[in-house]
Coordinates of C-alpha atoms in Angstrom, one line a residue:
Chain A
M1 CA -29.7 10.5 -1.4
S2 CA -29.3 12.6 -3.7
V3 CA -26.2 15.7 -3.5
A4 CA -27.8 19.1 -2.3
L5 CA -26.1 21.8 -5.0
E6 CA -24.7 22.6 -1.3
F7 CA -21.5 24.2 -2.0
A8 CA -20.2 25.7 1.6
L9 CA -17.3 23.2 3.9
T10 CA -18.8 23.0 6.9
A11 CA -17.2 22.6 10.4
E12 CA -17.7 18.9 10.2
D13 CA -16.3 18.6 6.9
L14 CA -13.5 20.7 7.3
W15 CA -13.1 18.9 10.8
A16 CA -13.7 15.8 8.8
M17 CA -10.6 16.4 7.2
A18 CA -8.3 18.1 9.9
P19 CA -5.7 15.0 9.8
L20 CA -5.0 14.8 5.8
L21 CA -4.8 19.3 6.5
V22 CA -2.5 18.3 8.5
V23 CA 0.2 16.0 7.1
T24 CA -0.6 18.5 3.5
G25 CA 0.8 21.3 5.3
F26 CA 3.7 19.7 7.1
A27 CA 4.7 18.6 3.4
L28 CA 4.6 21.3 2.3
F29 CA 6.4 23.5 5.4
V30 CA 9.6 20.7 5.1
L31 CA 9.5 22.0 1.5
I32 CA 9.5 25.8 2.3
L33 CA 12.0 25.2 5.6
D34 CA 14.5 23.5 3.1
L35 CA 14.9 26.3 1.0
F36 CA 16.5 28.0 3.8
L37 CA 18.4 24.8 5.0
R38 CA 22.5 24.4 3.9
P39 CA 22.3 22.0 1.4
E40 CA 24.9 19.3 3.1
P41 CA 23.0 16.1 4.0
E42 CA 23.9 16.5 7.6
R43 CA 22.3 19.4 7.7
K44 CA 18.7 18.3 7.1
G45 CA 18.4 17.5 10.8
P46 CA 15.2 19.8 11.1
L47 CA 13.1 18.5 8.6
V48 CA 13.2 14.5 10.1
W49 CA 11.7 16.8 13.1
A50 CA 9.2 19.0 10.9
S51 CA 8.3 16.0 9.5
L52 CA 8.3 14.4 13.0
V53 CA 6.1 16.5 14.3
G54 CA 3.7 17.0 11.5
V55 CA 2.9 12.9 11.6
G56 CA 2.5 13.4 15.4
A57 CA -0.2 16.5 15.1
A58 CA -2.0 14.6 12.6
L59 CA -1.9 11.7 15.3
V60 CA -3.3 13.9 17.4
A61 CA -5.6 15.9 15.3
N62 CA -7.1 12.2 14.1
A63 CA -7.9 10.9 17.4
V64 CA -9.2 13.9 18.7
A65 CA -10.8 16.0 16.1
P66 CA -14.5 16.5 16.6
A67 CA -16.5 15.4 12.9
P68 CA -18.6 12.7 13.9
S69 CA -19.2 9.4 12.0
G70 CA -20.1 9.7 8.8
T71 CA -20.1 11.0 4.7
W72 CA -18.7 14.7 5.0
V73 CA -17.5 17.2 1.7
Q74 CA -20.1 15.8 -0.5
G75 CA -20.1 12.8 0.3
M76 CA -16.7 12.2 -0.1
L77 CA -15.0 11.1 2.6
R78 CA -15.4 8.9 5.3
V79 CA -15.3 9.5 9.1
D80 CA -15.7 7.2 11.4
L81 CA -14.0 3.8 13.7
V82 CA -12.6 2.1 10.7
S83 CA -11.4 5.5 9.0
K84 CA -9.6 6.0 12.0
F85 CA -7.6 2.9 13.4
L86 CA -6.7 3.4 9.4
N87 CA -5.0 6.3 9.8
T88 CA -3.7 5.7 13.1
V89 CA -2.0 2.9 11.3
F90 CA -0.7 4.6 7.8
L91 CA 0.6 8.2 9.7
L92 CA 2.7 5.1 12.6
G93 CA 3.9 3.6 9.6
A94 CA 5.3 6.9 7.9
G95 CA 6.7 8.3 11.8
L96 CA 8.9 5.0 12.2
A97 CA 9.6 4.9 8.5
V98 CA 10.8 9.1 8.6
L99 CA 13.1 7.7 11.3
L100 CA 14.5 4.8 9.9
S101 CA 15.2 6.8 6.8
A102 CA 17.1 10.1 9.2
G103 CA 20.6 8.0 9.7
Y104 CA 20.4 6.4 6.5
V105 CA 18.8 9.3 3.5
E106 CA 22.0 11.6 5.7
R107 CA 24.3 9.1 5.1
Q108 CA 23.6 7.9 1.4
G109 CA 23.7 11.6 0.2
I110 CA 19.7 11.9 -1.2
A111 CA 18.8 13.9 2.3
R112 CA 16.9 16.5 0.7
G113 CA 13.8 18.0 1.5
E114 CA 11.6 16.5 -1.0
Y115 CA 12.8 13.6 0.5
Y116 CA 10.5 13.7 3.7
C117 CA 8.2 16.4 1.0
L118 CA 7.2 13.0 -0.6
L119 CA 6.7 10.7 1.8
L120 CA 5.0 13.1 4.3
F121 CA 2.2 13.4 -0.4
S122 CA 2.9 9.0 0.1
T123 CA 1.0 9.2 3.9
V124 CA -2.0 11.7 2.7
G125 CA -2.3 9.3 -0.6
A126 CA -3.2 6.5 2.1
M127 CA -4.9 8.5 4.2
L128 CA -7.3 9.6 1.9
M129 CA -7.9 6.0 0.1
G130 CA -8.9 4.9 4.0
M131 CA -11.3 7.1 4.2
S132 CA -12.6 7.1 0.8
A133 CA -16.5 6.7 0.5
D134 CA -16.7 7.1 -3.0
L135 CA -15.0 5.7 -6.1
V136 CA -12.7 8.8 -7.0
L137 CA -11.8 9.7 -4.3
L138 CA -10.6 6.4 -3.6
F139 CA -9.0 7.0 -7.2
L140 CA -7.2 10.1 -6.4
G141 CA -6.1 8.4 -3.3
L142 CA -4.6 5.3 -4.5
E143 CA -2.8 8.0 -7.4
T144 CA -1.3 10.6 -4.5
L145 CA -0.3 7.7 -2.5
S146 CA 2.1 5.9 -5.9
I147 CA 3.1 8.9 -7.6
P148 CA 5.6 10.1 -4.6
L149 CA 6.8 6.4 -4.0
Y150 CA 7.4 6.3 -8.2
I151 CA 10.3 9.0 -7.6
L152 CA 10.6 7.6 -3.8
A153 CA 11.8 5.0 -5.5
T154 CA 13.8 6.0 -7.8
F155 CA 15.9 8.2 -5.0
F156 CA 19.1 7.6 -5.2
K157 CA 19.5 8.7 -9.4
R158 CA 22.3 8.1 -10.9
R159 CA 22.1 4.2 -9.3
P160 CA 21.0 2.0 -12.1
A161 CA 18.8 -0.5 -9.5
S162 CA 17.0 2.0 -8.0
Q163 CA 16.5 3.5 -11.5
E164 CA 15.3 0.4 -12.9
A165 CA 13.0 -0.2 -9.6
G166 CA 11.1 2.3 -10.2
L167 CA 10.9 2.6 -13.8
K168 CA 9.0 -0.6 -12.9
Y169 CA 6.9 0.0 -10.0
F170 CA 6.0 3.2 -12.9
L171 CA 5.3 1.1 -16.1
L172 CA 3.4 -1.7 -13.4
G173 CA 1.8 0.9 -11.2
A174 CA 0.0 2.8 -13.4
F175 CA -1.1 -0.2 -15.6
S176 CA -2.6 -1.1 -12.8
S177 CA -4.2 2.3 -11.6
A178 CA -5.7 1.7 -15.5
L179 CA -6.9 -1.7 -15.3
F180 CA -8.6 -0.4 -11.4
L181 CA -9.9 3.3 -13.2
Y182 CA -11.7 0.5 -16.0
G183 CA -13.7 -1.0 -13.0
I184 CA -14.6 2.4 -11.4
A185 CA -16.4 3.8 -15.3
L186 CA -17.8 -0.2 -15.8
V187 CA -19.3 -0.2 -11.9
Y188 CA -20.1 3.7 -12.4
G189 CA -22.2 2.5 -16.0
A190 CA -23.9 -0.3 -14.4
T191 CA -25.2 1.7 -11.5
G192 CA -24.9 5.9 -12.5
T193 CA -22.7 6.9 -9.4
T194 CA -19.6 6.4 -8.1
Q195 CA -20.4 7.0 -4.0
L196 CA -19.9 4.0 -2.6
A197 CA -23.0 4.0 -0.4
E198 CA -25.4 4.1 -3.5
V199 CA -23.1 1.8 -5.8
G200 CA -24.3 -0.6 -3.2
A201 CA -27.7 0.6 -3.0
R202 CA -28.3 0.3 -6.3
L203 CA -26.8 -3.7 -6.7
P204 CA -29.4 -5.6 -6.9
E205 CA -30.9 -3.8 -10.0
A206 CA -27.9 -3.2 -11.7
L207 CA -27.2 -7.5 -11.7
G208 CA -30.5 -7.6 -13.2
R209 CA -30.4 -5.0 -15.4
A210 CA -26.2 -6.0 -16.3
P211 CA -24.7 -8.1 -14.9
G212 CA -21.8 -8.1 -17.5
L213 CA -20.8 -4.5 -16.0
V214 CA -20.9 -5.1 -12.7
Y215 CA -19.1 -8.8 -12.7
A216 CA -16.6 -6.8 -14.9
G217 CA -16.5 -4.1 -13.5
L218 CA -15.7 -5.6 -10.3
G219 CA -12.4 -7.6 -11.4
L220 CA -10.7 -5.4 -12.6
L221 CA -11.0 -3.4 -9.2
I222 CA -9.5 -6.4 -7.1
V223 CA -6.9 -7.4 -9.7
G224 CA -6.1 -3.3 -10.0
L225 CA -5.7 -3.6 -6.2
G226 CA -4.4 -7.4 -6.3
F227 CA -1.7 -5.0 -8.2
K228 CA -1.1 -2.4 -5.3
A229 CA -0.8 -5.4 -3.2
A230 CA 0.8 -7.4 -4.6
A231 CA -0.9 -10.5 -4.4
V232 CA 0.4 -13.4 -6.5
P233 CA -0.7 -13.7 -9.3
F234 CA 0.0 -9.9 -9.9
H235 CA 3.1 -9.6 -8.1
T236 CA 5.9 -9.7 -10.4
W237 CA 7.6 -6.6 -9.4
A238 CA 7.2 -6.2 -6.5
P239 CA 10.4 -8.5 -5.6
D240 CA 12.5 -6.4 -8.1
V241 CA 10.8 -2.9 -6.4
Y242 CA 11.7 -3.7 -2.9
E243 CA 14.9 -4.4 -3.6
G244 CA 16.2 -2.0 -5.8
A245 CA 14.7 1.4 -4.5
P246 CA 16.3 2.8 -0.9
T247 CA 15.6 1.4 2.3
S248 CA 14.3 3.6 3.7
V249 CA 11.7 3.5 0.8
T250 CA 11.3 0.1 0.7
A251 CA 9.8 -0.2 4.2
F252 CA 7.7 2.5 3.9
M253 CA 6.8 1.4 0.7
A254 CA 6.3 -2.5 1.9
V255 CA 3.2 -1.0 4.6
A256 CA 1.8 2.3 3.2
A257 CA 1.2 0.5 0.0
K258 CA -0.3 -2.3 1.0
A259 CA -1.8 -1.0 4.0
A260 CA -3.5 1.4 1.6
A261 CA -4.2 -1.3 -0.8
F262 CA -6.5 -3.3 1.9
A263 CA -7.8 -0.2 3.1
A264 CA -8.7 0.0 -0.7
F265 CA -10.6 -3.4 0.2
L266 CA -12.1 -3.1 2.9
R267 CA -13.6 -0.2 1.7
V268 CA -15.2 -1.3 -2.1
L269 CA -15.6 -4.8 -1.5
L270 CA -17.6 -4.4 1.5
G271 CA -18.1 -0.2 2.1
A272 CA -20.4 -0.6 -0.4
G273 CA -23.0 -3.2 0.4
T274 CA -23.2 -2.0 3.4
G275 CA -24.5 1.8 2.9
T276 CA -22.6 2.4 5.8
G277 CA -19.2 2.4 4.5
A278 CA -17.6 0.2 7.3
V279 CA -18.8 -3.6 7.9
P280 CA -21.5 -5.0 6.2
S281 CA -25.4 -4.1 8.4
A282 CA -28.3 -7.2 7.6
S283 CA -30.4 -4.3 5.6
A284 CA -27.9 -3.8 2.2
S285 CA -26.6 -7.8 2.2
A286 CA -27.6 -7.8 -1.9
W287 CA -24.4 -6.5 -2.6
L288 CA -22.9 -10.1 -0.3
S289 CA -25.4 -12.5 -0.9
E290 CA -25.0 -12.1 -4.4
L291 CA -21.7 -10.3 -5.3
A292 CA -19.4 -12.1 -2.5
T293 CA -20.5 -16.0 -4.0
A294 CA -18.7 -14.1 -7.1
W295 CA -14.9 -12.2 -5.3
A296 CA -14.8 -14.7 -2.5
P297 CA -13.4 -18.0 -4.2
L298 CA -12.0 -15.1 -6.4
I299 CA -10.1 -14.1 -3.1
A300 CA -9.6 -17.5 -2.3
L301 CA -8.2 -17.8 -4.7
L302 CA -5.7 -15.3 -4.7
A303 CA -5.3 -15.8 -1.0
V304 CA -3.9 -19.8 -2.2
L305 CA -1.2 -18.6 -4.4
T306 CA -0.2 -15.8 -2.4
M307 CA -0.1 -17.6 0.6
V308 CA 1.9 -20.8 -0.9
L309 CA 4.4 -18.7 -4.2
G310 CA 5.4 -16.3 -0.7
N311 CA 6.3 -18.3 1.8
V312 CA 8.3 -20.7 -0.6
V313 CA 9.7 -18.5 -2.4
A314 CA 11.2 -16.5 0.7
V315 CA 13.0 -19.8 1.8
V316 CA 15.7 -19.8 -1.0
Q317 CA 16.3 -15.7 -0.5
L318 CA 20.1 -14.7 0.7
N319 CA 19.2 -11.0 -0.4
L320 CA 17.7 -9.6 2.6
K321 CA 15.5 -6.7 0.5
R322 CA 14.6 -9.9 -1.3
L323 CA 13.5 -11.9 1.9
L324 CA 11.6 -9.7 3.2
A325 CA 9.7 -8.0 0.1
Y326 CA 8.7 -12.0 -0.5
S327 CA 7.8 -12.0 2.8
S328 CA 5.5 -9.0 2.4
I329 CA 3.6 -11.1 0.1
A330 CA 3.3 -14.2 1.7
H331 CA 1.5 -11.7 4.7
A332 CA -0.5 -10.0 1.6
G333 CA -2.0 -13.8 1.7
Y334 CA -2.9 -14.0 5.4
L335 CA -4.9 -10.2 4.7
L336 CA -6.8 -11.9 2.1
I337 CA -8.1 -14.3 4.2
A338 CA -9.4 -12.2 6.6
L339 CA -11.2 -10.5 3.3
V340 CA -12.6 -13.3 2.6
A341 CA -13.5 -13.7 6.1
M342 CA -15.5 -10.9 5.7
G343 CA -17.3 -11.8 3.1
A344 CA -17.7 -15.2 3.1
G345 CA -19.6 -15.6 6.7
T346 CA -22.8 -13.8 8.0
P347 CA -22.8 -10.0 9.5
A348 CA -21.5 -10.8 12.9
T349 CA -19.2 -12.9 12.1
A350 CA -18.4 -9.8 9.7
A351 CA -17.1 -7.7 12.3
D352 CA -14.2 -10.3 13.8
A353 CA -13.5 -10.3 10.5
T354 CA -13.2 -6.5 9.9
A355 CA -11.2 -6.2 13.7
A356 CA -9.0 -9.3 12.3
L357 CA -8.5 -7.2 9.4
L358 CA -7.1 -3.9 11.1
F359 CA -5.2 -5.5 14.3
Y360 CA -3.4 -7.1 11.5
L361 CA -2.8 -4.0 8.9
L362 CA -1.5 -2.4 12.9
V363 CA 0.6 -5.2 14.2
Y364 CA 2.1 -5.9 9.7
T365 CA 3.1 -2.7 9.8
L366 CA 5.3 -2.5 13.1
M367 CA 7.1 -5.9 12.8
T368 CA 7.5 -5.0 9.2
L369 CA 9.3 -1.6 9.8
G370 CA 10.8 -3.2 12.2
A371 CA 12.6 -5.9 10.2
F372 CA 13.1 -3.3 7.4
G373 CA 16.0 -1.3 10.6
A374 CA 18.6 -4.2 10.2
V375 CA 18.9 -3.9 6.6
V376 CA 19.6 -0.1 7.3
V377 CA 22.2 -0.3 9.9
A378 CA 23.5 -3.3 8.0
E379 CA 23.7 -1.7 4.9
G380 CA 26.9 1.8 4.1
E381 CA 29.5 3.0 2.7
G382 CA 32.7 -0.2 3.6
R383 CA 29.1 -2.9 3.5
S384 CA 27.4 -4.7 0.8
E385 CA 25.0 -1.9 -1.7
N386 CA 22.8 -4.8 -1.2
P387 CA 23.0 -6.7 2.5
S388 CA 22.8 -10.4 2.2
L389 CA 21.9 -12.5 5.0
S390 CA 25.7 -12.6 6.1
D391 CA 25.9 -9.1 5.9
L392 CA 24.2 -9.1 9.4
A393 CA 26.8 -12.2 11.2
G394 CA 28.4 -9.9 14.1
L395 CA 25.0 -8.3 14.7
G396 CA 24.2 -9.9 18.2
A397 CA 27.9 -9.8 19.1
R398 CA 28.5 -5.2 18.6
H399 CA 24.1 -3.8 19.5
P400 CA 22.5 -6.9 21.3
W401 CA 20.3 -4.9 22.1
L402 CA 19.3 -4.3 18.2
A403 CA 19.7 -8.1 16.9
G404 CA 17.6 -8.3 20.6
M405 CA 14.2 -6.3 18.9
L406 CA 15.3 -7.7 15.3
A407 CA 14.7 -11.0 16.4
L408 CA 11.1 -10.3 18.1
F409 CA 10.1 -9.3 14.7
L410 CA 11.3 -12.2 12.8
V411 CA 9.8 -13.9 15.1
S412 CA 6.8 -11.5 15.2
L413 CA 7.0 -12.2 11.8
A414 CA 7.2 -15.9 11.7
G415 CA 4.3 -15.4 14.3
L416 CA 5.1 -17.2 16.9
P417 CA 4.0 -15.9 20.7
P418 CA 4.2 -14.0 23.0
T419 CA 4.9 -12.0 20.0
A420 CA 1.5 -9.1 18.4
G421 CA 2.2 -11.5 15.2
F422 CA 0.4 -14.3 16.6
F423 CA -2.7 -13.0 18.2
A424 CA -2.4 -11.3 14.8
K425 CA -2.4 -14.3 12.7
F426 CA -4.9 -16.1 15.4
Y427 CA -7.1 -13.7 15.0
V428 CA -7.4 -14.1 10.8
F429 CA -7.9 -17.7 11.1
K430 CA -10.3 -17.8 14.0
A431 CA -12.3 -15.5 11.9
A432 CA -11.8 -17.5 8.6
I433 CA -12.6 -20.6 10.6
E434 CA -16.7 -19.4 12.4
S435 CA -16.9 -17.7 8.1
G436 CA -17.5 -20.8 7.0
P437 CA -15.4 -24.0 4.7
L438 CA -14.0 -22.1 2.7
G439 CA -12.7 -20.1 5.2
L440 CA -11.5 -23.3 7.1
A441 CA -9.8 -24.7 4.1
L442 CA -8.0 -21.3 3.8
A443 CA -7.4 -21.3 7.6
I444 CA -5.4 -24.3 7.1
V445 CA -3.6 -23.0 4.3
G446 CA -2.5 -20.4 6.0
V447 CA -0.9 -22.5 9.1
L448 CA 1.1 -24.9 6.7
T449 CA 2.4 -21.9 5.2
S450 CA 3.5 -20.1 8.3
V451 CA 4.7 -23.0 8.9
I452 CA 7.3 -23.1 6.0
S453 CA 8.2 -19.4 7.2
V454 CA 9.4 -19.7 10.5
Y455 CA 13.1 -21.4 8.5
Y456 CA 13.0 -18.2 6.4
Y457 CA 12.3 -15.9 9.2
L458 CA 14.3 -17.6 12.7
R459 CA 17.2 -18.6 9.6
V460 CA 17.1 -14.4 9.6
A461 CA 17.8 -14.3 13.3
Y462 CA 19.9 -15.9 13.4
Y463 CA 23.2 -15.1 11.9
A464 CA 22.0 -11.2 13.9
V465 CA 22.4 -13.2 16.8
V466 CA 24.6 -16.1 16.4
A467 CA 26.9 -16.2 13.4
R468 CA 29.7 -14.3 13.3
P469 CA 31.4 -12.4 10.9
A470 CA 33.4 -15.5 8.2
A471 CA 37.0 -15.1 8.8
D472 CA 38.0 -14.3 5.7
A473 CA 41.8 -12.9 5.0
D474 CA 41.3 -9.6 5.8
A475 CA 39.6 -11.0 9.5
D476 CA 40.3 -7.5 10.4
A477 CA 38.7 -5.5 8.4
S478 CA 35.0 -7.1 8.1
A479 CA 35.7 -7.0 12.2
E480 CA 36.1 -2.8 11.7
R481 CA 33.2 -2.6 9.2
P482 CA 30.3 -0.9 11.6
F483 CA 26.4 -1.0 11.5
Y484 CA 24.9 2.1 10.8
A485 CA 22.8 2.2 14.6
S486 CA 21.7 5.8 14.5
G487 CA 19.8 7.6 17.3
T488 CA 17.0 7.4 14.8
V489 CA 16.9 4.7 14.4
W490 CA 17.2 3.4 17.9
V491 CA 13.9 5.2 19.5
G492 CA 12.1 4.0 16.1
L493 CA 13.1 0.2 16.5
G494 CA 12.9 0.6 20.0
V495 CA 9.2 1.9 19.7
A496 CA 8.0 -0.3 17.1
A497 CA 9.0 -3.6 19.6
L498 CA 7.6 -2.2 22.3
L499 CA 4.4 -2.0 20.8
V500 CA 4.8 -5.4 19.4
L501 CA 5.3 -6.3 23.0
A502 CA 2.5 -4.7 24.1
L503 CA 0.4 -5.7 21.2
G504 CA 1.4 -9.3 21.5
L505 CA 0.9 -9.3 25.4
Y506 CA -2.5 -7.4 25.3
P507 CA -4.1 -7.7 22.0
T508 CA -7.8 -8.2 23.1
W509 CA -7.4 -4.3 24.4
V510 CA -7.1 -3.6 20.5
V511 CA -9.5 -6.4 18.9
E512 CA -12.1 -6.2 21.4
S513 CA -12.5 -2.6 21.3
L514 CA -12.3 -2.8 17.6
V515 CA -15.3 -5.5 17.9
Q516 CA -17.7 -4.0 19.8
G517 CA -16.9 -0.3 17.6
L518 CA -18.0 -2.0 14.7
S519 CA -20.4 -4.6 16.2
A520 CA -22.0 -1.3 17.6
A521 CA -21.8 0.7 14.3
T522 CA -23.4 -2.6 12.3
A523 CA -25.9 -2.8 14.9
A524 CA -27.8 1.0 14.8
W525 CA -26.9 1.3 10.8
A526 CA -28.9 -1.6 10.5
L527 CA -31.9 0.2 10.6
P528 CA -34.0 1.8 8.2
Chain B
M1 CA -30.1 12.5 -38.9
S2 CA -30.1 9.8 -36.5
A3 CA -27.4 9.7 -34.2
V4 CA -24.8 6.7 -33.2
P5 CA -25.9 5.3 -30.5
P6 CA -23.6 4.7 -27.1
D7 CA -23.2 1.2 -26.7
A8 CA -20.7 2.5 -30.3
Y9 CA -18.7 4.6 -27.9
L10 CA -18.5 2.0 -25.1
V11 CA -17.7 -1.3 -27.6
L12 CA -14.8 2.2 -29.2
S13 CA -13.2 2.7 -25.5
A14 CA -13.0 -1.8 -25.1
V15 CA -11.4 -1.9 -27.9
L16 CA -8.9 1.1 -27.1
F17 CA -8.5 0.1 -23.8
S18 CA -8.1 -4.3 -25.1
V19 CA -5.2 -2.2 -27.7
G20 CA -3.1 -0.6 -24.8
A21 CA -3.2 -3.0 -22.3
L22 CA -2.1 -5.7 -25.3
G23 CA 0.6 -3.2 -25.9
V24 CA 2.1 -3.3 -22.8
L25 CA 2.1 -6.5 -22.4
L26 CA 3.5 -7.7 -26.2
R27 CA 5.9 -4.2 -26.9
R28 CA 9.3 -3.5 -24.7
N29 CA 10.1 0.5 -25.4
A30 CA 10.0 1.9 -22.4
L31 CA 8.0 5.2 -23.8
I32 CA 5.7 2.5 -26.0
L33 CA 4.4 1.2 -22.9
F34 CA 4.3 4.1 -21.5
M35 CA 2.1 5.5 -24.3
S36 CA -0.2 2.2 -24.9
I37 CA -0.8 3.1 -21.0
E38 CA -1.9 6.6 -21.4
L39 CA -4.2 5.0 -23.9
M40 CA -5.5 2.9 -21.2
L41 CA -6.4 6.2 -19.8
N42 CA -7.9 8.1 -22.5
A43 CA -10.3 4.7 -23.0
V44 CA -11.4 5.4 -19.4
N45 CA -12.6 8.5 -20.6
L46 CA -14.5 7.8 -23.3
A47 CA -16.3 5.1 -21.3
F48 CA -17.3 7.7 -18.2
V49 CA -18.2 9.9 -21.2
A50 CA -20.7 7.6 -22.7
F51 CA -21.6 6.4 -20.2
A52 CA -22.7 10.0 -18.2
R53 CA -24.2 11.0 -21.0
V54 CA -26.6 7.4 -21.0
W55 CA -26.9 8.3 -17.5
G56 CA -27.5 12.0 -17.8
D57 CA -25.4 12.4 -15.4
L58 CA -23.0 15.0 -15.5
G59 CA -20.5 13.4 -12.2
G60 CA -18.8 10.9 -15.2
Q61 CA -17.8 13.7 -17.2
V62 CA -16.7 15.2 -14.1
I63 CA -14.5 12.6 -13.0
V64 CA -12.9 12.7 -16.9
F65 CA -10.7 16.0 -16.0
F66 CA -9.8 13.6 -12.5
V67 CA -8.5 11.3 -15.0
L68 CA -6.7 14.0 -17.4
V69 CA -4.7 15.7 -14.0
V70 CA -3.8 12.2 -12.8
A71 CA -2.9 11.8 -16.4
A72 CA -0.9 14.3 -16.7
A73 CA 0.9 14.3 -13.7
E74 CA 1.9 10.1 -14.0
V75 CA 3.6 11.7 -17.5
V76 CA 5.8 13.9 -15.7
V77 CA 7.0 11.3 -13.1
G78 CA 7.8 9.2 -16.3
L79 CA 8.8 11.0 -18.2
A80 CA 11.2 12.2 -15.5
I81 CA 12.2 8.3 -15.1
I82 CA 12.9 6.9 -18.6
V83 CA 14.6 10.2 -19.5
N84 CA 16.8 9.3 -16.2
I85 CA 17.9 5.7 -17.2
F86 CA 18.2 6.7 -20.9
R87 CA 21.1 9.3 -19.4
T88 CA 22.4 6.3 -18.1
R89 CA 21.5 3.6 -20.7
E90 CA 21.1 4.9 -23.4
T91 CA 18.5 2.6 -24.0
V92 CA 15.2 3.0 -23.2
D93 CA 14.0 -1.4 -23.8
I94 CA 13.0 -2.9 -21.1
D95 CA 15.1 -6.7 -21.9
D96 CA 17.9 -4.5 -21.7
V97 CA 17.0 -3.3 -18.1
D98 CA 17.6 -6.4 -16.3
L99 CA 19.8 -5.9 -13.6
L100 CA 17.1 -6.8 -10.6
R101 CA 16.3 -10.5 -10.9
G102 CA 15.8 -13.9 -9.0

C-alpha cells in the first residue's frame, strides 16, 4: 500500500475527524467565551455548560458520523469499532470529569476558562491515540494528552503540593515520551514506515534483517506506555502526582491517561500485526506468533508486579487520594492481563480478550470517577485540603444517597457482584484462562489480589456509610463541617452510578455486541 | 572522498540518547534534567534523519519537524512549571521538592 500524493481531504476524512473537530472547536469556544465572563469564580457557569455541550455533541458525532470503517486522512486516522468505543469512553470520562470539576474548581478559586479548555484538549489527545493508525500520530496524541495534563496538575499555582505534582508529572512524562519516541524511531529504522498496518506487514522481513532494532524498539514502546499507564515498576510518579494535583484533575487523569495508554497498547501491540488495526487476523499473524512470544511474557511480568504492589500498598494508605492512586495502579494490572490474553491466544480468543479490555476500560472510567467524587465532596474550606479516610465519617448520616452511590462504586472497584466491576474482571479473567497457561496463571494472581482489594475498598465504604465523626473537644465544630455536594456532582455521580448498575445487570449487551463486531471484522479482513 | 556511513550516525544517536537518559537518572537539578530530556529528543531526531537517509524516505525527516514542535511546546510548559516552583521555594533541586511521599 503506497500513499498517493493526494492532499485533498475527502468528505469521509472530515467525517472521520468529526468528533475530534467538535471537541477542539468547543475547547477554543470555551477559551473565547471566558473573555466575556466576569473574573469571579462563581460567574464561570457558562463554561461548564459549553464544555458539556461540546462533549455531548462529540458523543453524537462519534456515534452517527457517516465515516465507514477504514483508515482515513492519508493513512493516519483509524475508524472502526475499537476507535468508536474508545472515543465514547474518553468522552464519557471527560463529561463526568467536567461535572465533578464544576463546583470544586469554583470553591477552590481556580475556575478559569483555561481549566475546561485544557481538559477538552487533553480529551482530544486521548481520542487521537485511540484512533491512530500511524506511530507519529500516536506520539502527537500522547503529547496532546499529556501537555495539558502537566498544566492541569499544577493548576493550584501557589500550593507547594500541586507545584510538586506538576514538576514530577512533567519530568517523568517527558522522559517516558522520549523513550516512546526512540522506540518509534527504531521501529521506523527496522521497517522503513511508521504506519501501523505497514509495520505489521513488513515485520517478518524486518525480524530477519534487523531483529535487534525490532526488539529494542518494541521494548522502548512498552516502557514508554508503561509509564503512562502507571504500571509497576514505572508507577513511582503516580501516587505523588495524584495526591498533589487538584482532585478533579486527578479524577480525569486517572481515567483518561490510563485509558489512552491502553488504547495505545492496543494499537501498537496488535494493530501493527494485523493490517486491520483492530484485532489479530489469520492473514497477518506473523507479528503475533513471532513477537507475542517476546512481549506477552514481558507484559505478564508487568501485570503481576502491578497487581501485587498496587493492591498490597493500597492496604496501608490512610490518605484517600493516595489510596485511589494505588487502586488505579492495581487496575492497570488487570488491564495488562487482557493484553496478554490477546497476544497469547488464537484470533478467536483474541477477539474475546479485546472486548474484555474495552469493557473494562469503560467500567473502570465510570467507577474510578465515581470514587473520586467522594474526595471532591470531602475537600474544601473547613475541611482537609487532602482528605483522609476519617474525613468521610458522617457522610452517610448527612447524605445517605451520596454515601450509597460511593459504596456502590467501591464495591464495583473491588469486583463484587452484582456491579459492573465484577463482570469487567470476570470477562478479563475468562479471556485470560481461555488464552492458555500463561493467562491462567495471571488470572489466579488477579483473583487473589482482588481479594486483598476487597479489604481496603470496604474500609473506605465503612467510613463513608457507617462511621460517625470522632467526638473530639469541638464536636459541634466538626458536626458543622459541610460536605460540598454541589448539584453537578450529584448529576455526575448519579449518571455514573446508574451506568455502573446497568452494566452490572446487563453486561452481555455491551460485551456480546463488541465480540460480534470484532469477530466480524476479523473474518472480513482476514480475507486476502 | 568517502561519506560517513549511516551506522555512525545511529551510534552517535544512541550515545547521545544514553547520555540524556543517564542525565535524567543521575542529576538532581530540575533544569539539568530538563536539558537531558531535550538531549534525548534530539538524539531521536538524529536517528530519524539517519534512518530516513537509509530508506530514502522523506517521512522520517518530516517526523523531525513534528518532534521539534512538540519539544517546543514541552519547553514552554516545563519552564513555566520550573519557574513557578523556583518562585515559591527558591530551589529547583528535585531532592528538596519532597513534600509528597509515602
